[in-house]
Amino acid sequence: MLFADTGHSLVQAKAQIDALLTEWIPQRLNDDPMQSGRSEYIADGA
Amino acid sequence: MPGNMWDMGPEEDDEQDEDLTLQLTRVSASPTDDPKVFKVHLESTRGTIEGILHPVEGGTGAVICVGGAMGGFDGPADSLYPRLAGLLAPKGVTTLRIEYRQPNNFEECVIDVMAGCSFMQGIGAEDLVLLGHSFGAAVVIKAGELFPRVRGVAAMSPQLHGTRQVQQLGRPLPAHPRDVRFHPRFRGERGHLPARAGSEADRAVCGHGALARPGEGAD
């Protein structure tokens, strides 16, 4: 995932990273879909 | 040094078939300034792995965080890892931040993460997510392939080297495997650790939550 206007800098994107991981990690642990509506690519055979 | 982030050449060497083993021999904890956070010391047959544990009582999900080739507990993005631990605790997620025994040694760092996984499983974690940055992103991709309870891997600005087998992360995962018990000793084979990679990292971006283009944004 790339964030616009962050110049590939994780520091500049830290607010987005915080928000994404705070949502994604619990959802992944619970095997739940992302509430924000982001979708995940599922590899073949998964 | 084979396996480090700058060595992009073939990884054939005389030790390729040597088994890598690690056994946790003793685990201890010590307090920090924050009463909710502990330093943990995972003593093993390959040396002591230091960690910082942010436990959540009653939670069964956990995330393990590792840094880049220089190691460290705090991660990129202005100390993401301690900040993330505070954000995840209210959601019932325990965080373990690991310092490598031998930073920039890919195989040893993979073993460190797997030891962390075993430790977390031993204290009750049923599901795990791994989070790594740059060199550490490749480390968690490999560890995620090898440890059954890993539900997801987040690779931030992953280096290319060491991500060849990222497609293995797409394997079907049972919701709650019953056939995995706490097993502080595990084995890996050098020959099964990944060699140089190219487009595999792109699949990590698509499938497992990488946060920036591979090889870029390593801050």
PDB file of N, CA and C in Angstrom, chain A residues 1-3 6-31 39-46, chain B residues 61-63 76-78 80 83-84 87-88 91 93 127-129 131 133 151-154 156-157 170 172 205-208 210-213 216-217 219:
ATOM      1  N   MET A   1       0.843  -1.185   0.000  1.00  0.00           N
ATOM      2  CA  MET A   1       0.000   0.000   0.000  1.00  0.00           C
ATOM      3  C   MET A   1       0.879   1.235   0.000  1.00  0.00           C
ATOM      4  N   LEU A   2       0.562   2.141  -0.878  1.00  0.00           N
ATOM      5  CA  LEU A   2       1.309   3.395  -0.946  1.00  0.00           C
ATOM      6  C   LEU A   2       0.402   4.549  -0.527  1.00  0.00           C
ATOM      7  N   PHE A   3       0.961   5.494   0.170  1.00  0.00           N
ATOM      8  CA  PHE A   3       0.198   6.665   0.578  1.00  0.00           C
ATOM      9  C   PHE A   3       0.634   7.871  -0.246  1.00  0.00           C
ATOM     10  N   THR A   6       3.462  11.334   0.511  1.00  0.00           N
ATOM     11  CA  THR A   6       4.343  11.043   1.636  1.00  0.00           C
ATOM     12  C   THR A   6       5.778  10.817   1.190  1.00  0.00           C
ATOM     13  N   GLY A   7       6.029  10.906  -0.113  1.00  0.00           N
ATOM     14  CA  GLY A   7       7.397  10.791  -0.594  1.00  0.00           C
ATOM     15  C   GLY A   7       8.070   9.485  -0.216  1.00  0.00           C
ATOM     16  N   HIS A   8       7.316   8.422  -0.108  1.00  0.00           N
ATOM     17  CA  HIS A   8       7.825   7.115   0.309  1.00  0.00           C
ATOM     18  C   HIS A   8       8.470   7.194   1.695  1.00  0.00           C
ATOM     19  N   SER A   9       8.088   8.150   2.476  1.00  0.00           N
ATOM     20  CA  SER A   9       8.657   8.302   3.814  1.00  0.00           C
ATOM     21  C   SER A   9       7.682   7.756   4.844  1.00  0.00           C
ATOM     22  N   LEU A  10       8.157   6.807   5.634  1.00  0.00           N
ATOM     23  CA  LEU A  10       7.297   6.259   6.681  1.00  0.00           C
ATOM     24  C   LEU A  10       7.028   7.302   7.769  1.00  0.00           C
ATOM     25  N   VAL A  11       7.981   8.204   7.964  1.00  0.00           N
ATOM     26  CA  VAL A  11       7.754   9.245   8.967  1.00  0.00           C
ATOM     27  C   VAL A  11       6.594  10.144   8.552  1.00  0.00           C
ATOM     28  N   GLN A  12       6.613  10.534   7.277  1.00  0.00           N
ATOM     29  CA  GLN A  12       5.533  11.404   6.801  1.00  0.00           C
ATOM     30  C   GLN A  12       4.189  10.697   6.804  1.00  0.00           C
ATOM     31  N   ALA A  13       4.221   9.383   6.678  1.00  0.00           N
ATOM     32  CA  ALA A  13       2.969   8.622   6.616  1.00  0.00           C
ATOM     33  C   ALA A  13       2.594   8.029   7.974  1.00  0.00           C
ATOM     34  N   LYS A  14       3.222   8.470   9.038  1.00  0.00           N
ATOM     35  CA  LYS A  14       3.044   7.742  10.293  1.00  0.00           C
ATOM     36  C   LYS A  14       1.606   7.763  10.807  1.00  0.00           C
ATOM     37  N   ALA A  15       0.909   8.836  10.574  1.00  0.00           N
ATOM     38  CA  ALA A  15      -0.485   8.868  11.040  1.00  0.00           C
ATOM     39  C   ALA A  15      -1.320   7.829  10.293  1.00  0.00           C
ATOM     40  N   GLN A  16      -1.079   7.725   8.979  1.00  0.00           N
ATOM     41  CA  GLN A  16      -1.804   6.723   8.195  1.00  0.00           C
ATOM     42  C   GLN A  16      -1.393   5.306   8.600  1.00  0.00           C
ATOM     43  N   ILE A  17      -0.106   5.134   8.865  1.00  0.00           N
ATOM     44  CA  ILE A  17       0.377   3.805   9.281  1.00  0.00           C
ATOM     45  C   ILE A  17      -0.239   3.417  10.619  1.00  0.00           C
ATOM     46  N   ASP A  18      -0.248   4.344  11.548  1.00  0.00           N
ATOM     47  CA  ASP A  18      -0.873   4.078  12.845  1.00  0.00           C
ATOM     48  C   ASP A  18      -2.318   3.634  12.665  1.00  0.00           C
ATOM     49  N   ALA A  19      -3.048   4.390  11.856  1.00  0.00           N
ATOM     50  CA  ALA A  19      -4.471   4.083  11.675  1.00  0.00           C
ATOM     51  C   ALA A  19      -4.670   2.739  10.979  1.00  0.00           C
ATOM     52  N   LEU A  20      -3.860   2.499   9.954  1.00  0.00           N
ATOM     53  CA  LEU A  20      -4.006   1.251   9.205  1.00  0.00           C
ATOM     54  C   LEU A  20      -3.689   0.033  10.069  1.00  0.00           C
ATOM     55  N   LEU A  21      -2.553   0.075  10.752  1.00  0.00           N
ATOM     56  CA  LEU A  21      -2.159  -1.096  11.543  1.00  0.00           C
ATOM     57  C   LEU A  21      -3.058  -1.287  12.753  1.00  0.00           C
ATOM     58  N   THR A  22      -3.528  -0.220  13.319  1.00  0.00           N
ATOM     59  CA  THR A  22      -4.426  -0.340  14.476  1.00  0.00           C
ATOM     60  C   THR A  22      -5.737  -0.998  14.070  1.00  0.00           C
ATOM     61  N   GLU A  23      -6.107  -0.842  12.832  1.00  0.00           N
ATOM     62  CA  GLU A  23      -7.307  -1.539  12.353  1.00  0.00           C
ATOM     63  C   GLU A  23      -6.966  -2.916  11.808  1.00  0.00           C
ATOM     64  N   TRP A  24      -5.916  -2.979  10.984  1.00  0.00           N
ATOM     65  CA  TRP A  24      -5.636  -4.221  10.252  1.00  0.00           C
ATOM     66  C   TRP A  24      -5.212  -5.362  11.174  1.00  0.00           C
ATOM     67  N   ILE A  25      -4.358  -5.071  12.154  1.00  0.00           N
ATOM     68  CA  ILE A  25      -3.844  -6.156  12.997  1.00  0.00           C
ATOM     69  C   ILE A  25      -4.965  -6.843  13.783  1.00  0.00           C
ATOM     70  N   PRO A  26      -5.814  -6.129  14.498  1.00  0.00           N
ATOM     71  CA  PRO A  26      -6.906  -6.839  15.197  1.00  0.00           C
ATOM     72  C   PRO A  26      -7.848  -7.572  14.241  1.00  0.00           C
ATOM     73  N   GLN A  27      -8.121  -6.955  13.087  1.00  0.00           N
ATOM     74  CA  GLN A  27      -9.010  -7.623  12.129  1.00  0.00           C
ATOM     75  C   GLN A  27      -8.383  -8.899  11.607  1.00  0.00           C
ATOM     76  N   ARG A  28      -7.074  -8.855  11.359  1.00  0.00           N
ATOM     77  CA  ARG A  28      -6.386 -10.047  10.849  1.00  0.00           C
ATOM     78  C   ARG A  28      -6.363 -11.135  11.911  1.00  0.00           C
ATOM     79  N   LEU A  29      -6.135 -10.758  13.145  1.00  0.00           N
ATOM     80  CA  LEU A  29      -6.100 -11.745  14.229  1.00  0.00           C
ATOM     81  C   LEU A  29      -7.468 -12.397  14.423  1.00  0.00           C
ATOM     82  N   ASN A  30      -8.506 -11.641  14.187  1.00  0.00           N
ATOM     83  CA  ASN A  30      -9.864 -12.174  14.352  1.00  0.00           C
ATOM     84  C   ASN A  30     -10.432 -12.745  13.062  1.00  0.00           C
ATOM     85  N   ASP A  31      -9.640 -12.671  11.994  1.00  0.00           N
ATOM     86  CA  ASP A  31     -10.093 -13.148  10.680  1.00  0.00           C
ATOM     87  C   ASP A  31     -11.359 -12.423  10.244  1.00  0.00           C
ATOM     88  N   SER A  39      -9.812  -3.446   0.970  1.00  0.00           N
ATOM     89  CA  SER A  39      -9.858  -4.866   0.640  1.00  0.00           C
ATOM     90  C   SER A  39      -8.447  -5.412   0.571  1.00  0.00           C
ATOM     91  N   GLU A  40      -8.337  -6.719   0.753  1.00  0.00           N
ATOM     92  CA  GLU A  40      -7.056  -7.377   0.698  1.00  0.00           C
ATOM     93  C   GLU A  40      -6.993  -8.261  -0.530  1.00  0.00           C
ATOM     94  N   TYR A  41      -5.820  -8.311  -1.117  1.00  0.00           N
ATOM     95  CA  TYR A  41      -5.587  -9.233  -2.215  1.00  0.00           C
ATOM     96  C   TYR A  41      -5.380 -10.617  -1.620  1.00  0.00           C
ATOM     97  N   ILE A  42      -6.112 -11.592  -2.096  1.00  0.00           N
ATOM     98  CA  ILE A  42      -5.966 -12.958  -1.613  1.00  0.00           C
ATOM     99  C   ILE A  42      -5.242 -13.770  -2.679  1.00  0.00           C
ATOM    100  N   ALA A  43      -4.117 -14.340  -2.288  1.00  0.00           N
ATOM    101  CA  ALA A  43      -3.325 -15.108  -3.244  1.00  0.00           C
ATOM    102  C   ALA A  43      -4.071 -16.361  -3.677  1.00  0.00           C
ATOM    103  N   ASP A  44      -3.755 -16.838  -4.866  1.00  0.00           N
ATOM    104  CA  ASP A  44      -4.357 -18.075  -5.352  1.00  0.00           C
ATOM    105  C   ASP A  44      -4.091 -19.198  -4.363  1.00  0.00           C
ATOM    106  N   GLY A  45      -5.120 -19.976  -4.100  1.00  0.00           N
ATOM    107  CA  GLY A  45      -4.974 -21.118  -3.207  1.00  0.00           C
ATOM    108  C   GLY A  45      -5.140 -20.786  -1.757  1.00  0.00           C
ATOM    109  N   ALA A  46      -5.293 -19.515  -1.434  1.00  0.00           N
ATOM    110  CA  ALA A  46      -5.437 -19.155  -0.022  1.00  0.00           C
ATOM    111  C   ALA A  46      -6.851 -19.456   0.456  1.00  0.00           C
TER     112      ALA A  46
ATOM    113  N   GLY B  61      -4.589 -12.663  20.999  1.00  0.00           N
ATOM    114  CA  GLY B  61      -3.919 -12.229  19.781  1.00  0.00           C
ATOM    115  C   GLY B  61      -2.714 -11.375  20.125  1.00  0.00           C
ATOM    116  N   ALA B  62      -1.671 -11.509  19.314  1.00  0.00           N
ATOM    117  CA  ALA B  62      -0.450 -10.762  19.606  1.00  0.00           C
ATOM    118  C   ALA B  62       0.257 -10.381  18.318  1.00  0.00           C
ATOM    119  N   VAL B  63       1.025  -9.307  18.406  1.00  0.00           N
ATOM    120  CA  VAL B  63       1.861  -8.881  17.290  1.00  0.00           C
ATOM    121  C   VAL B  63       3.303  -8.853  17.765  1.00  0.00           C
ATOM    122  N   PRO B  76      10.461   2.008  12.674  1.00  0.00           N
ATOM    123  CA  PRO B  76      10.523   3.224  11.863  1.00  0.00           C
ATOM    124  C   PRO B  76       9.385   4.190  12.225  1.00  0.00           C
ATOM    125  N   ALA B  77       9.232   5.199  11.415  1.00  0.00           N
ATOM    126  CA  ALA B  77       8.102   6.132  11.523  1.00  0.00           C
ATOM    127  C   ALA B  77       8.010   6.753  12.915  1.00  0.00           C
ATOM    128  N   ASP B  78       9.158   7.247  13.366  1.00  0.00           N
ATOM    129  CA  ASP B  78       9.166   7.977  14.632  1.00  0.00           C
ATOM    130  C   ASP B  78       8.727   7.088  15.798  1.00  0.00           C
ATOM    131  N   LEU B  80       7.444   3.797  15.821  1.00  0.00           N
ATOM    132  CA  LEU B  80       6.125   3.205  15.602  1.00  0.00           C
ATOM    133  C   LEU B  80       5.775   2.130  16.623  1.00  0.00           C
ATOM    134  N   ARG B  83       4.485   3.071  20.097  1.00  0.00           N
ATOM    135  CA  ARG B  83       3.230   3.805  19.891  1.00  0.00           C
ATOM    136  C   ARG B  83       2.110   2.832  19.519  1.00  0.00           C
ATOM    137  N   LEU B  84       2.424   1.887  18.635  1.00  0.00           N
ATOM    138  CA  LEU B  84       1.434   0.914  18.193  1.00  0.00           C
ATOM    139  C   LEU B  84       0.986   0.023  19.354  1.00  0.00           C
ATOM    140  N   LEU B  87      -1.682   1.655  21.108  1.00  0.00           N
ATOM    141  CA  LEU B  87      -2.923   1.721  20.340  1.00  0.00           C
ATOM    142  C   LEU B  87      -3.633   0.367  20.290  1.00  0.00           C
ATOM    143  N   LEU B  88      -2.846  -0.706  20.320  1.00  0.00           N
ATOM    144  CA  LEU B  88      -3.437  -2.044  20.178  1.00  0.00           C
ATOM    145  C   LEU B  88      -3.919  -2.618  21.509  1.00  0.00           C
ATOM    146  N   LYS B  91      -7.511  -2.831  22.179  1.00  0.00           N
ATOM    147  CA  LYS B  91      -8.185  -3.772  21.304  1.00  0.00           C
ATOM    148  C   LYS B  91      -7.860  -5.220  21.671  1.00  0.00           C
ATOM    149  N   VAL B  93      -4.852  -6.665  22.046  1.00  0.00           N
ATOM    150  CA  VAL B  93      -3.706  -7.249  21.344  1.00  0.00           C
ATOM    151  C   VAL B  93      -2.422  -6.995  22.142  1.00  0.00           C
ATOM    152  N   ASP B 127      -3.127 -16.549  18.135  1.00  0.00           N
ATOM    153  CA  ASP B 127      -2.978 -16.005  16.784  1.00  0.00           C
ATOM    154  C   ASP B 127      -1.931 -14.893  16.812  1.00  0.00           C
ATOM    155  N   LEU B 128      -1.122 -14.852  15.769  1.00  0.00           N
ATOM    156  CA  LEU B 128      -0.017 -13.905  15.737  1.00  0.00           C
ATOM    157  C   LEU B 128      -0.002 -13.130  14.425  1.00  0.00           C
ATOM    158  N   VAL B 129       0.405 -11.886  14.526  1.00  0.00           N
ATOM    159  CA  VAL B 129       0.742 -11.074  13.357  1.00  0.00           C
ATOM    160  C   VAL B 129       2.194 -10.639  13.533  1.00  0.00           C
ATOM    161  N   LEU B 131       5.286  -8.017  12.272  1.00  0.00           N
ATOM    162  CA  LEU B 131       5.479  -6.691  11.696  1.00  0.00           C
ATOM    163  C   LEU B 131       6.977  -6.409  11.620  1.00  0.00           C
ATOM    164  N   HIS B 133      10.291  -4.124   9.386  1.00  0.00           N
ATOM    165  CA  HIS B 133      10.656  -2.988   8.545  1.00  0.00           C
ATOM    166  C   HIS B 133      11.945  -3.288   7.802  1.00  0.00           C
ATOM    167  N   ARG B 151      -1.050 -15.289  11.451  1.00  0.00           N
ATOM    168  CA  ARG B 151      -2.250 -14.997  10.657  1.00  0.00           C
ATOM    169  C   ARG B 151      -2.010 -13.919   9.607  1.00  0.00           C
ATOM    170  N   GLY B 152      -0.975 -13.134   9.811  1.00  0.00           N
ATOM    171  CA  GLY B 152      -0.700 -12.077   8.854  1.00  0.00           C
ATOM    172  C   GLY B 152       0.691 -11.506   9.061  1.00  0.00           C
ATOM    173  N   VAL B 153       1.216 -10.946   7.988  1.00  0.00           N
ATOM    174  CA  VAL B 153       2.532 -10.316   8.045  1.00  0.00           C
ATOM    175  C   VAL B 153       2.417  -8.924   7.435  1.00  0.00           C
ATOM    176  N   ALA B 154       2.901  -7.937   8.152  1.00  0.00           N
ATOM    177  CA  ALA B 154       2.955  -6.576   7.618  1.00  0.00           C
ATOM    178  C   ALA B 154       4.413  -6.240   7.345  1.00  0.00           C
ATOM    179  N   MET B 156       6.883  -3.524   6.036  1.00  0.00           N
ATOM    180  CA  MET B 156       7.021  -2.094   5.755  1.00  0.00           C
ATOM    181  C   MET B 156       8.324  -1.846   4.999  1.00  0.00           C
ATOM    182  N   SER B 157       8.220  -1.258   3.835  1.00  0.00           N
ATOM    183  CA  SER B 157       9.389  -0.968   3.002  1.00  0.00           C
ATOM    184  C   SER B 157      10.319  -2.173   2.911  1.00  0.00           C
ATOM    185  N   GLY B 170       0.448 -17.342   1.506  1.00  0.00           N
ATOM    186  CA  GLY B 170      -0.929 -17.464   1.056  1.00  0.00           C
ATOM    187  C   GLY B 170      -1.553 -18.804   1.352  1.00  0.00           C
ATOM    188  N   PRO B 172      -3.577 -21.761   3.046  1.00  0.00           N
ATOM    189  CA  PRO B 172      -4.784 -21.728   3.875  1.00  0.00           C
ATOM    190  C   PRO B 172      -4.425 -21.897   5.348  1.00  0.00           C
ATOM    191  N   VAL B 205       3.526  -6.840  -1.029  1.00  0.00           N
ATOM    192  CA  VAL B 205       2.797  -5.575  -0.980  1.00  0.00           C
ATOM    193  C   VAL B 205       1.312  -5.827  -1.177  1.00  0.00           C
ATOM    194  N   CYS B 206       0.993  -6.654  -2.142  1.00  0.00           N
ATOM    195  CA  CYS B 206      -0.414  -6.885  -2.446  1.00  0.00           C
ATOM    196  C   CYS B 206      -1.095  -7.713  -1.377  1.00  0.00           C
ATOM    197  N   GLY B 207      -0.415  -8.765  -0.938  1.00  0.00           N
ATOM    198  CA  GLY B 207      -1.112  -9.756  -0.148  1.00  0.00           C
ATOM    199  C   GLY B 207      -0.995  -9.612   1.345  1.00  0.00           C
ATOM    200  N   HIS B 208      -0.044  -8.883   1.802  1.00  0.00           N
ATOM    201  CA  HIS B 208       0.180  -8.948   3.232  1.00  0.00           C
ATOM    202  C   HIS B 208       0.480  -7.603   3.864  1.00  0.00           C
ATOM    203  N   ALA B 210       2.164  -4.621   3.053  1.00  0.00           N
ATOM    204  CA  ALA B 210       3.324  -3.739   3.075  1.00  0.00           C
ATOM    205  C   ALA B 210       2.874  -2.290   2.921  1.00  0.00           C
ATOM    206  N   LEU B 211       3.635  -1.392   3.491  1.00  0.00           N
ATOM    207  CA  LEU B 211       3.185  -0.017   3.595  1.00  0.00           C
ATOM    208  C   LEU B 211       3.927   0.949   2.689  1.00  0.00           C
ATOM    209  N   ALA B 212       4.880   0.481   1.961  1.00  0.00           N
ATOM    210  CA  ALA B 212       5.564   1.354   1.021  1.00  0.00           C
ATOM    211  C   ALA B 212       6.213   0.497  -0.045  1.00  0.00           C
ATOM    212  N   ARG B 213       6.651   1.153  -1.107  1.00  0.00           N
ATOM    213  CA  ARG B 213       7.241   0.413  -2.208  1.00  0.00           C
ATOM    214  C   ARG B 213       8.488  -0.321  -1.715  1.00  0.00           C
ATOM    215  N   GLU B 216      12.169   1.171  -0.672  1.00  0.00           N
ATOM    216  CA  GLU B 216      12.125   2.617  -0.539  1.00  0.00           C
ATOM    217  C   GLU B 216      11.555   2.999   0.818  1.00  0.00           C
ATOM    218  N   GLY B 217      11.762   4.217   1.155  1.00  0.00           N
ATOM    219  CA  GLY B 217      11.151   4.748   2.370  1.00  0.00           C
ATOM    220  C   GLY B 217      11.690   4.114   3.633  1.00  0.00           C
ATOM    221  N   ASP B 219      12.871   4.740   6.401  1.00  0.00           N
ATOM    222  CA  ASP B 219      13.128   5.607   7.552  1.00  0.00           C
ATOM    223  C   ASP B 219      12.043   5.431   8.588  1.00  0.00           C
TER     224      ASP B 219
END
